[in-house]
GROMACS .gro file of C-alpha atoms in nm:
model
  434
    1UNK     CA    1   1.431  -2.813   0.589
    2UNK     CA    2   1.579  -2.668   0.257
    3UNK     CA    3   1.266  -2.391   0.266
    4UNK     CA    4   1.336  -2.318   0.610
    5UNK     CA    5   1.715  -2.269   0.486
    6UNK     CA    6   1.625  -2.068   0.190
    7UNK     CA    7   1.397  -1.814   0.453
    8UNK     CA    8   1.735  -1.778   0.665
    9UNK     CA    9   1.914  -1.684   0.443
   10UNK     CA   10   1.678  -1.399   0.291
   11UNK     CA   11   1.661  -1.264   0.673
   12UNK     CA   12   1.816  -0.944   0.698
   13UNK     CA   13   1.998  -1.050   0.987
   14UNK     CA   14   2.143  -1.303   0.792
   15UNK     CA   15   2.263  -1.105   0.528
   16UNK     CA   16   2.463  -0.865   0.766
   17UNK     CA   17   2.656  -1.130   0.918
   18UNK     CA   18   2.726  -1.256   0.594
   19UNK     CA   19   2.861  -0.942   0.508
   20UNK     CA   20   3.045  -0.910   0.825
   21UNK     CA   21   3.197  -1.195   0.751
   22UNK     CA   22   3.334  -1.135   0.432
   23UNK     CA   23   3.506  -0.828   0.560
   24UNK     CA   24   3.665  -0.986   0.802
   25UNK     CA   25   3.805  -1.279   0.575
   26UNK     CA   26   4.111  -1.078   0.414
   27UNK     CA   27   4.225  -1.089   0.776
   28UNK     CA   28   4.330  -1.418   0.800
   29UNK     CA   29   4.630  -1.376   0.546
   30UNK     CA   30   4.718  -1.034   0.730
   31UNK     CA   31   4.908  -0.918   1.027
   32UNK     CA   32   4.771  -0.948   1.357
   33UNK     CA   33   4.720  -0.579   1.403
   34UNK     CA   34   4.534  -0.574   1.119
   35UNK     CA   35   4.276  -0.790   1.263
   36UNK     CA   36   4.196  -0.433   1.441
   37UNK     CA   37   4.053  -0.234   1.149
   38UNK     CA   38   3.880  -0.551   1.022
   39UNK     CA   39   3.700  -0.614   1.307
   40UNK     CA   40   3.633  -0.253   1.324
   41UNK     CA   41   3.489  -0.258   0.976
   42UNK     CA   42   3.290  -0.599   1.053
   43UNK     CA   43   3.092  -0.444   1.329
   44UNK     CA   44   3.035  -0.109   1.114
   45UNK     CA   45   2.890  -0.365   0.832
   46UNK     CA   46   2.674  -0.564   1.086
   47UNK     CA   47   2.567  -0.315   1.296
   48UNK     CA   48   2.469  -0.110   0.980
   49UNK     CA   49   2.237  -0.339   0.789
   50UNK     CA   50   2.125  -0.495   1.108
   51UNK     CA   51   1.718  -0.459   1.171
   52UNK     CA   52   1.717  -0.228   1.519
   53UNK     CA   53   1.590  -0.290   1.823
   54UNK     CA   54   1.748  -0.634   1.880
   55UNK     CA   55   1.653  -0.774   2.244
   56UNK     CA   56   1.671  -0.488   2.434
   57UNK     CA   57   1.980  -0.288   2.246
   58UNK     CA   58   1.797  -0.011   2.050
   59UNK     CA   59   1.956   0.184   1.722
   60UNK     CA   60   2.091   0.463   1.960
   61UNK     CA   61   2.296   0.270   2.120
   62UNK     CA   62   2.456   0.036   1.874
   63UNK     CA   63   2.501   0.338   1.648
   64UNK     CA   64   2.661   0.526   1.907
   65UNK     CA   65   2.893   0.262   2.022
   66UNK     CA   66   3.002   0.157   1.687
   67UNK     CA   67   3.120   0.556   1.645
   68UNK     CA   68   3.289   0.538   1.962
   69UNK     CA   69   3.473   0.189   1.867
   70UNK     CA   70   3.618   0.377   1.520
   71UNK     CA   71   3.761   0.694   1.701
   72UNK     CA   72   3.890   0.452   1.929
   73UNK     CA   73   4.029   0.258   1.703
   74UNK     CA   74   4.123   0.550   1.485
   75UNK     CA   75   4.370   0.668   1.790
   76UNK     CA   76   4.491   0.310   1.904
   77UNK     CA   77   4.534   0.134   1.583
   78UNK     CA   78   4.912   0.029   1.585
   79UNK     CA   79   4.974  -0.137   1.246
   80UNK     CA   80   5.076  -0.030   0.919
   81UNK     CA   81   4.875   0.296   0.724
   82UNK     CA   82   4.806   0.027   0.463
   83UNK     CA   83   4.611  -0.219   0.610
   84UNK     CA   84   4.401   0.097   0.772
   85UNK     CA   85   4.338   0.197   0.415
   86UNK     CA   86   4.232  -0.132   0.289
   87UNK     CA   87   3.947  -0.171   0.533
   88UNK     CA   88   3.842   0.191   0.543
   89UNK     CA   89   3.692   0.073   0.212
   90UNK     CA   90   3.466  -0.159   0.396
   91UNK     CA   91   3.410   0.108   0.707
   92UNK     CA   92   3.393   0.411   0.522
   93UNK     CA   93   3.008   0.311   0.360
   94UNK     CA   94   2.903   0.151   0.655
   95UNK     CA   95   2.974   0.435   0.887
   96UNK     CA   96   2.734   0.691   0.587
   97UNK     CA   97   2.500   0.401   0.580
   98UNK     CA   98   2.497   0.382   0.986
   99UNK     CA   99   2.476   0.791   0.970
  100UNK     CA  100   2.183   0.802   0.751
  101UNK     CA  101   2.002   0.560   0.962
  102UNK     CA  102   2.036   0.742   1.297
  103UNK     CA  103   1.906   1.026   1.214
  104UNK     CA  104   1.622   0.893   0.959
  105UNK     CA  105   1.531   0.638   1.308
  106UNK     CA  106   1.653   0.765   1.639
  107UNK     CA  107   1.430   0.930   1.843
  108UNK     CA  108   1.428   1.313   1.879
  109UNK     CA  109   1.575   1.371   2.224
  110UNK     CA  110   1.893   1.144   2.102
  111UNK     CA  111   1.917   1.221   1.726
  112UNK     CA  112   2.142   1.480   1.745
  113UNK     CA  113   2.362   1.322   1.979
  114UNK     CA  114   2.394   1.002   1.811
  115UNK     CA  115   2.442   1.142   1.433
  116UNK     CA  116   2.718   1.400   1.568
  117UNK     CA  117   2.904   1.066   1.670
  118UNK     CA  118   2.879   0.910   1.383
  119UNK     CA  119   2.887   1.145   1.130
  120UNK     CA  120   3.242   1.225   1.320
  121UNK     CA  121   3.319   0.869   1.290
  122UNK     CA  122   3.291   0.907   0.908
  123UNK     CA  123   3.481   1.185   0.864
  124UNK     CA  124   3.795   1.113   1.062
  125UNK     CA  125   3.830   0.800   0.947
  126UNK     CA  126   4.097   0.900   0.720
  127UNK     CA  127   4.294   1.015   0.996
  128UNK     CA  128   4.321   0.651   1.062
  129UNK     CA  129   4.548   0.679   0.718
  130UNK     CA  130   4.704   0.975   0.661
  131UNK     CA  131   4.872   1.014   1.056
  132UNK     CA  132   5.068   0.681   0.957
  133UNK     CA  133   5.146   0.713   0.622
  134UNK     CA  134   5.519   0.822   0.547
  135UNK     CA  135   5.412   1.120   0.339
  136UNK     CA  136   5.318   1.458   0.449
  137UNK     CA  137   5.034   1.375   0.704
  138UNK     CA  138   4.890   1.707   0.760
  139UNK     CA  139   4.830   1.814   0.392
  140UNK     CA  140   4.715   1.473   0.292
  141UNK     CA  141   4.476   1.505   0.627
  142UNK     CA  142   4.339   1.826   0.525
  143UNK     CA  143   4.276   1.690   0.216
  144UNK     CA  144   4.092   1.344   0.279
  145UNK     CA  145   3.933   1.466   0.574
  146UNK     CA  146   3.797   1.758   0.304
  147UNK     CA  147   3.678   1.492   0.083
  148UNK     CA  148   3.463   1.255   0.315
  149UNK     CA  149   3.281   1.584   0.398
  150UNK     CA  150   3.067   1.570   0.068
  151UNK     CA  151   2.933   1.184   0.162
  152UNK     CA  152   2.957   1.306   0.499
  153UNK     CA  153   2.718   1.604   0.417
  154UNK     CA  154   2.539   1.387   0.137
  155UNK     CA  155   2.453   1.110   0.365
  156UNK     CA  156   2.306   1.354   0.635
  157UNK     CA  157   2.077   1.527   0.386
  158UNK     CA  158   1.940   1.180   0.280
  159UNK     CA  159   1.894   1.083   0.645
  160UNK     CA  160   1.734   1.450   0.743
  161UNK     CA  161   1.535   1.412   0.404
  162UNK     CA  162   1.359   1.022   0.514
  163UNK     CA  163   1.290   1.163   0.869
  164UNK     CA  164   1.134   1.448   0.752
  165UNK     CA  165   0.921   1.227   0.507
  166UNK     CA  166   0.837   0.996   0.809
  167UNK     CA  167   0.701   1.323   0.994
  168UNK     CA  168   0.473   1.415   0.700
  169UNK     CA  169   0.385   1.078   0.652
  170UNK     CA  170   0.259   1.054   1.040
  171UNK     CA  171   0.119   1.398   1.059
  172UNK     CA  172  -0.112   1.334   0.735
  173UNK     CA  173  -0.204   0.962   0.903
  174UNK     CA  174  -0.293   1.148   1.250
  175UNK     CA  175  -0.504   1.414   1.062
  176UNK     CA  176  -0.706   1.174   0.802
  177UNK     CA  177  -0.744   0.974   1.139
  178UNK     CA  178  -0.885   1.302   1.309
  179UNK     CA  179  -1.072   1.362   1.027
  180UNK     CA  180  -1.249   1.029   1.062
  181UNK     CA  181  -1.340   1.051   1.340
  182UNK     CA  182  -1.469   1.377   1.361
  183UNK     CA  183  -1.695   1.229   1.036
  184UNK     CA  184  -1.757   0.936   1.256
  185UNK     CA  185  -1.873   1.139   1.570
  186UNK     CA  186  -2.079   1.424   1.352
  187UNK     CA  187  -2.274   1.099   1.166
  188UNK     CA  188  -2.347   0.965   1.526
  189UNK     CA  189  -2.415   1.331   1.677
  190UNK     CA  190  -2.642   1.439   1.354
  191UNK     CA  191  -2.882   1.111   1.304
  192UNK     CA  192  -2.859   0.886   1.651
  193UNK     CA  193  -2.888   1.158   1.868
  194UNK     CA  194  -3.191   1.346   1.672
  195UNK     CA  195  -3.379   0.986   1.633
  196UNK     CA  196  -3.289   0.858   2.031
  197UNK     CA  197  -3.362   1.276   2.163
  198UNK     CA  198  -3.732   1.160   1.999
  199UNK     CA  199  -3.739   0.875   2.115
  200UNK     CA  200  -3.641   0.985   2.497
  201UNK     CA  201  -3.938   1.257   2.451
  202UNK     CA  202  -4.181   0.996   2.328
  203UNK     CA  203  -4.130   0.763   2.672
  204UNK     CA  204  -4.147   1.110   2.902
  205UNK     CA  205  -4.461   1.253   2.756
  206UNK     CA  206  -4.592   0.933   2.742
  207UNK     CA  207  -4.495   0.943   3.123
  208UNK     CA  208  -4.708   1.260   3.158
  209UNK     CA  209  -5.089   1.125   3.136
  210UNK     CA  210  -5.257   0.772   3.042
  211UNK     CA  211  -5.274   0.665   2.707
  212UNK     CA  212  -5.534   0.424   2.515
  213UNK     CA  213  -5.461   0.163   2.328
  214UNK     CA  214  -5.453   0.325   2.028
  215UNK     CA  215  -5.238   0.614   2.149
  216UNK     CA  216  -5.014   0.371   2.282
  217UNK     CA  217  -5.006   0.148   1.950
  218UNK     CA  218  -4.897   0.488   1.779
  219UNK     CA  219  -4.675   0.602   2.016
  220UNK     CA  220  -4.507   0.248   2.016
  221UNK     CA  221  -4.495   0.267   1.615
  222UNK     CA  222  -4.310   0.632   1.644
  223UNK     CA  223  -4.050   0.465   1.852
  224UNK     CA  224  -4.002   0.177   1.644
  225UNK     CA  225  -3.980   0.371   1.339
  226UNK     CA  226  -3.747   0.643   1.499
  227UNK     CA  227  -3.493   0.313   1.691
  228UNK     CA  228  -3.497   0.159   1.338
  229UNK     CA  229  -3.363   0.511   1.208
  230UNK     CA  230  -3.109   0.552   1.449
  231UNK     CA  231  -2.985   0.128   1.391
  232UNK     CA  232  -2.980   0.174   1.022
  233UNK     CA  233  -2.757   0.505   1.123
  234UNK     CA  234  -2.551   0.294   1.383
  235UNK     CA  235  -2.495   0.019   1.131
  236UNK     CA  236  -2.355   0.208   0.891
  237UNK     CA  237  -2.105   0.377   1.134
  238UNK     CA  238  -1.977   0.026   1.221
  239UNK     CA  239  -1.969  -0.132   0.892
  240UNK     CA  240  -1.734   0.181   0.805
  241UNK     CA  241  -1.509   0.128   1.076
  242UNK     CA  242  -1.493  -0.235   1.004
  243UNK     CA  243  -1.398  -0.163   0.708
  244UNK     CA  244  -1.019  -0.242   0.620
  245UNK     CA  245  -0.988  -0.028   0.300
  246UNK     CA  246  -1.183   0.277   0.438
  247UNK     CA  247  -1.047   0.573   0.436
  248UNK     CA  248  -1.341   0.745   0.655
  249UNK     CA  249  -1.480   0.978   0.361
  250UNK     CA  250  -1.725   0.680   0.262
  251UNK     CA  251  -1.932   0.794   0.624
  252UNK     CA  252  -2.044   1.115   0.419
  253UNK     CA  253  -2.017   1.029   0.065
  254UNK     CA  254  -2.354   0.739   0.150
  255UNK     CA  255  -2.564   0.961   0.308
  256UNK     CA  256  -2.572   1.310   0.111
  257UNK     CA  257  -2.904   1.520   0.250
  258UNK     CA  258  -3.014   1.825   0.061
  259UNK     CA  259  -3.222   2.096   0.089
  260UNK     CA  260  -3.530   1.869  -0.108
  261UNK     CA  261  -3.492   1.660   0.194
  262UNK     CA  262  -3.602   1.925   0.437
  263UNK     CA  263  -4.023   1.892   0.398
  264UNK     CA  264  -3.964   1.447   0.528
  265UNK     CA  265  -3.723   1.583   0.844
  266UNK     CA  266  -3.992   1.874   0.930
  267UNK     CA  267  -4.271   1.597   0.899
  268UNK     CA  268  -4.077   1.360   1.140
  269UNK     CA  269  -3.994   1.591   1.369
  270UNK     CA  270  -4.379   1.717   1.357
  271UNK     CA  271  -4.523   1.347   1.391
  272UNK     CA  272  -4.283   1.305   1.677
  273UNK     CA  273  -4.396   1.617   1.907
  274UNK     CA  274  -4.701   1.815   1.971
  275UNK     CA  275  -4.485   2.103   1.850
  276UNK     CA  276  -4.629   2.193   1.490
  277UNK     CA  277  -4.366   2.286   1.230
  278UNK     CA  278  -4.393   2.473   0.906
  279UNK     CA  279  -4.143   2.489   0.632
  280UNK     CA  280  -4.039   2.748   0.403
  281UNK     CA  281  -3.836   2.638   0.109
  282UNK     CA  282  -3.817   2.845  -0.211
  283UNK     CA  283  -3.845   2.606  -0.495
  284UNK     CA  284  -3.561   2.739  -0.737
  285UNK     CA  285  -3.336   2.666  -0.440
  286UNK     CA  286  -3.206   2.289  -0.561
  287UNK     CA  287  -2.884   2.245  -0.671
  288UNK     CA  288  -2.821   2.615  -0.669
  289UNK     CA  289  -2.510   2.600  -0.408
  290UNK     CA  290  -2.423   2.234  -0.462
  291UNK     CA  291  -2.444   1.911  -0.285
  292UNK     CA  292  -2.197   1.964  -0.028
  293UNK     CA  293  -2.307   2.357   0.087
  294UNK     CA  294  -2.663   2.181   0.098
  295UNK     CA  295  -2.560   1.876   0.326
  296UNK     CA  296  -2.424   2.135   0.531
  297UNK     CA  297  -2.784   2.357   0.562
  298UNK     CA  298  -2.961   1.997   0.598
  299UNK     CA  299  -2.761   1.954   0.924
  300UNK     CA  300  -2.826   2.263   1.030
  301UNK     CA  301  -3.167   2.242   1.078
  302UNK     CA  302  -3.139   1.891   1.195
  303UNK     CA  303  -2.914   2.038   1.473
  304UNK     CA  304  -3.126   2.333   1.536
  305UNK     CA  305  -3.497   2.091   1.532
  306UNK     CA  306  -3.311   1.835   1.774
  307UNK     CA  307  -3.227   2.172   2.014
  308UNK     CA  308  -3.548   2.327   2.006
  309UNK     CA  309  -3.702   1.978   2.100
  310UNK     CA  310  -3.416   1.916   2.412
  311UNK     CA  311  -3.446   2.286   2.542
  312UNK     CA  312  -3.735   2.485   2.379
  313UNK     CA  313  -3.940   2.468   2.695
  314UNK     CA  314  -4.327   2.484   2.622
  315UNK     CA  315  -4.266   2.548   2.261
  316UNK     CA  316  -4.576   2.485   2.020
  317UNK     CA  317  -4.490   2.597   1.699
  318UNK     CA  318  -4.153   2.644   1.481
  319UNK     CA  319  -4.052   2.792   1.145
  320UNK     CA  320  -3.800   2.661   0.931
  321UNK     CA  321  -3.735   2.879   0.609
  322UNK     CA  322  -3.484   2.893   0.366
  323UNK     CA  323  -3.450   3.164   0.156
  324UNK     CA  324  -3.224   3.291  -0.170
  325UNK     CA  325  -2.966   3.535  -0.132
  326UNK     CA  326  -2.745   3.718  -0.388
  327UNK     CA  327  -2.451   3.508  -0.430
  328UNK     CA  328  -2.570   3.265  -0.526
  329UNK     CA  329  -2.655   3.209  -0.145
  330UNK     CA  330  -2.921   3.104   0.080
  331UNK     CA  331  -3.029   3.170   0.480
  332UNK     CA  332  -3.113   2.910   0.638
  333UNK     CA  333  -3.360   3.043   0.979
  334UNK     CA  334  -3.517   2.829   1.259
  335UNK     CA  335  -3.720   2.990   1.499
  336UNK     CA  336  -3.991   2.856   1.769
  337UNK     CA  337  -4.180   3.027   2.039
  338UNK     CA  338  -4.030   2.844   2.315
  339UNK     CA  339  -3.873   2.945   2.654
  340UNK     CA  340  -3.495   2.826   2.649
  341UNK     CA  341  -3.449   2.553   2.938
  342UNK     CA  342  -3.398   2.176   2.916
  343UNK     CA  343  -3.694   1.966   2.885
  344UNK     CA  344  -3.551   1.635   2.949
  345UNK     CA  345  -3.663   1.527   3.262
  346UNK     CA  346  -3.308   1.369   3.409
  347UNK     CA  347  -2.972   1.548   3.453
  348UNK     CA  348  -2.759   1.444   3.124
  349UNK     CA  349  -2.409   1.516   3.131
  350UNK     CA  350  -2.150   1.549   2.785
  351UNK     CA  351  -2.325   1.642   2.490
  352UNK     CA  352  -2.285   2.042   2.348
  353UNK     CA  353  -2.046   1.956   2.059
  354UNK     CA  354  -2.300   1.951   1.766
  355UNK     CA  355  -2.306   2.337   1.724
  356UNK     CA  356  -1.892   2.332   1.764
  357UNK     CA  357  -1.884   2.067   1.534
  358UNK     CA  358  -2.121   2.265   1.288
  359UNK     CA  359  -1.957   2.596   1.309
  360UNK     CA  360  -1.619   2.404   1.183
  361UNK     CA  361  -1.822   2.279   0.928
  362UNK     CA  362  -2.018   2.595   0.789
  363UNK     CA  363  -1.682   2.766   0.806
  364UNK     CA  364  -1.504   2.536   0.625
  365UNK     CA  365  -1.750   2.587   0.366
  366UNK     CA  366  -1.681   2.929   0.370
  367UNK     CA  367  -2.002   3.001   0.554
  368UNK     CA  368  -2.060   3.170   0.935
  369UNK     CA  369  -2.230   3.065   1.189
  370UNK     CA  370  -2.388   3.220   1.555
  371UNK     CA  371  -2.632   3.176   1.752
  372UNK     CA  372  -2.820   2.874   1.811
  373UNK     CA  373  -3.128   2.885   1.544
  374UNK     CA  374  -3.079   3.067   1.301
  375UNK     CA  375  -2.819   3.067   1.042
  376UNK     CA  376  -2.710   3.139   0.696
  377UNK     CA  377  -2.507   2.935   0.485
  378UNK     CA  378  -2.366   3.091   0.184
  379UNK     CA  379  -2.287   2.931  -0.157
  380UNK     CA  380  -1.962   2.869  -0.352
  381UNK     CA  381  -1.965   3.214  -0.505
  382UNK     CA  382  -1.899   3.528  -0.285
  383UNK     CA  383  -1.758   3.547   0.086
  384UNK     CA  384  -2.052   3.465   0.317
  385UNK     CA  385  -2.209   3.694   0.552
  386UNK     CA  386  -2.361   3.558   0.846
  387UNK     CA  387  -2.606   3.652   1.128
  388UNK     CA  388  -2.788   3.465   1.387
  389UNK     CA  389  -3.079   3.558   1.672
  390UNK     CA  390  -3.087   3.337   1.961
  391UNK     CA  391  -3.451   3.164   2.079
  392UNK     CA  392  -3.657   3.437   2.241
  393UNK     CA  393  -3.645   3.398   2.648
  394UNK     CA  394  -4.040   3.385   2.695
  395UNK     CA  395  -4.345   3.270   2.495
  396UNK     CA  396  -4.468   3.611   2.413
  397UNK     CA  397  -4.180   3.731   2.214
  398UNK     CA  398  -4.096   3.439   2.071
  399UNK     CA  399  -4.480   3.425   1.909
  400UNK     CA  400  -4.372   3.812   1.797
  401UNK     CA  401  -4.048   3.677   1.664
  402UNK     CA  402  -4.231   3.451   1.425
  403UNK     CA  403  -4.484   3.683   1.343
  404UNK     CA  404  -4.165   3.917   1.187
  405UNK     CA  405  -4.032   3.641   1.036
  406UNK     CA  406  -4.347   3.516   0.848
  407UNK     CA  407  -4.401   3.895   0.728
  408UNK     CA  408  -4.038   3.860   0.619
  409UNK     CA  409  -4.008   3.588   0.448
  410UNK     CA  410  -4.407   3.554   0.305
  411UNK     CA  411  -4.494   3.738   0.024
  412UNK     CA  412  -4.183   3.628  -0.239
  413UNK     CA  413  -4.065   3.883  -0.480
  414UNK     CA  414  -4.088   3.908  -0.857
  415UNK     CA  415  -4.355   3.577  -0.845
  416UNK     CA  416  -4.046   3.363  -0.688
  417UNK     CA  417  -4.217   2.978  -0.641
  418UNK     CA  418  -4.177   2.869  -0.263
  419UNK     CA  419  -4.299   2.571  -0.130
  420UNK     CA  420  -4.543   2.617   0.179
  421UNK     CA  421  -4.499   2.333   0.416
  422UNK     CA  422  -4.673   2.254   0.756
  423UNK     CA  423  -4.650   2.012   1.018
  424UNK     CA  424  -4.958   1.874   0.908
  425UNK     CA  425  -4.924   1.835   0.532
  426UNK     CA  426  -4.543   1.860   0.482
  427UNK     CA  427  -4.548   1.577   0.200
  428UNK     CA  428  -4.765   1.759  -0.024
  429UNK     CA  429  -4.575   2.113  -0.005
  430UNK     CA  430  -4.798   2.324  -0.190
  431UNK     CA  431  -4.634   2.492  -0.520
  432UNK     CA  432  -4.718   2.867  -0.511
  433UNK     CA  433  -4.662   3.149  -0.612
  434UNK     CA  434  -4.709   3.445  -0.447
   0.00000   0.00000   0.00000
């Protein structure tokens, strides 16, 4: 019983009529008429300190009619100037208080409204005074009603100062959310999608012509490797949203891929396709543009492997290079001999946001981005410069198109060390030097 007392009395509600109360005490050794200003001043106190909405009466309103209650009273009140001055006392902070809260709480389309009212309120209030006093009532007007400008215009700033606060507060809340889940959607769009787009190709082509049992037993063991890739990917998205003190950055900062990473995603994309890959990756190139620039060219040719294997009709053989550039810098190129057209068998609808979501990305970095396989991605240095060739149209030129490339980007210059890689012996990328 006492500890249910002792949490009464600490409620905020509570404490106002307390407070109300004790303003309107000196009243019972006054006039009646004074009873006027003190109830006036009990209701400022309440309705001031009082936790809004109650029931169904929101701040607006109780704000508002407290403002029109003191101008009422302020034109009404028939008792002696006084009594009007004692409890202005009591009114006068409540009314700043009450001002400061309506526009630091009340809505936008009734803000102004409501804090014109009471900020009026305040500042007439010694009108209330001065119009009943026996001395000169218009200097002494001029003169009070000069003074309770400065809380008047005091108590507004502070008001304007906590709503504007409140706005930056909610806009950076809505943009770190935002930026979550962007992070979230990217980690789901960059590993689920590429592991479950292999796996969906694995089930059609095995749909295409019988299979032994040891085809089968290795086509099963693709698809259980690739579904445990995409869980492990899917678990860690939930166990970050799950997570009460995350603040979303922890989806990137536990899986950082670089550019050394590139020779195990060309070998599983090889070992889960009859298209046969080869990698290109100049071997001064790690570390050279930093961890995050090289996430960046990881995921771009995850994106651009995971395209060529949804709509590279017919293809049978890509190149992924990567290449230095002056900057320090590198180009990052992807290029198959494909026709462009979908090659999953059923209608899917959605999807096309990972090359959106990658362009934000590159360009954030600095970097540009077109086209839709190849791409440079600049380093932290110098302002990138980026071009980018879309997949030929027909199998003939896009065999040419590789042909140019490898001429481009074979022989190395001044003995540069590149790492060879093929589909069929990416993990042992052969150190040369050309």
């Amino acid at each position: 019983m006492q500890s249910g007392t002792v949490s009464a009395w600490r409620d905020r509600h509570s404490w106002a009529g307390l407070l109300a109360f004790l303003v309107l005490c000196p009243a019972s050794i006054a006039p009646l008429s004074g009873w006027v200003v003190a109830v006036t001043a009990a209701v400022a106190t309440a309705v001031a300190l009082i936790r809004w909405p109650l029931r169904r009466t929101s701040l607006a309103h109780a704000a508002s009619a407290t403002a029109a209650l003191s101008l009422l009273v302020d034109v009404v009140y028939p008792g002696p100037a006084g009594l009007a001055l004692f409890w202005m006392l009591f009114e006068m902070p409540a009314l700043l208080t009450l001002l400061v809260r309506a526009i630091w709480f009340v809505p936008d389309r009734q803000v102004v409204v409501v804090a014109v009212a009471c900020g009026a309120a305040a500042l007439l209030l010694p009108l209330r005074f001065t119009v009943r006093d026996d001395g000169p009532a218009l200097s002494a007007s001029v003169i009070l009603v000069a003074l309770a400008l400065f809380p008047v215009a005091a108590a507004a700033g502070i008001g304007g100062y906590l709503r504007s606060q409140d706005k930056r507060r909610v806009r950076a809340v809505t943009e770190a959310r935002r930026h979550q889940r962007l992070r979230l959607a990217g980690d789901l769009h960059d590993f689920v999608a590429h592991e479950v787009t292999g796996i969906v190709l694995e089930a059609q082509a095995a749909q295409l012509e019988p299979l032994d049992a040891e085809q089968a037993r290795a086509l099963l063991a693709r698809i259980e490797v690739a579904g445990l890739r995409a869980l492990d990917s899917m678990d860690h998205t939930v166990q970050t949203l799950r997570d009460p003190g995350g603040d979303g950055d922890d989806v990137a900062s536990a899986r950082v891929y670089r550019l050394a990473d590139l020779p195990e995603l060309v070998e599983r994309f090889s070992s889960g396709s009859s298209i046969r890959a080869t990698l290109d990756l100049a071997g001064q190139l790690d570390g050279a543009i930093g961890a995050e620039r090289e996430a960046a060219g990881y995921a771009v040719v995850l994106e651009a492997l995971t395209n060529v294997r949804r709509h590279a009709h017919r293809a049978t053989e890509v190149l992924v290079y990567v290449r230095a550039l002056a900057g320090p810098a590198v180009e990052i190129g992807v290029v198959d001999d494909g026709r462009a057209g979908g090659s999953l068998t059923g209608p899917r609808t959605g999807g096309g946001t990972g090359l959106v979501g990658l362009d934000e990305r590159v360009h954030a970095l600095g970097g540009e981005l077109s086209g839709s396989h190849r791409h440079r991605l600049d380093g932290p240095v110098h302002v990138p410069c980026a071009r980018a060739d879309r997949a030929a149209d027909r199998p003939a030129a896009g065999r040419a198109a590789l042909d140019r490339l490898r001429r481009q980007v074979g022989p190395g210059t001044g003995g540069e060390a590149r790492h060879i890689c093929r589909s069929a012996d990416v993990q042992r990328c052969v150190n040369a030097d050309d």
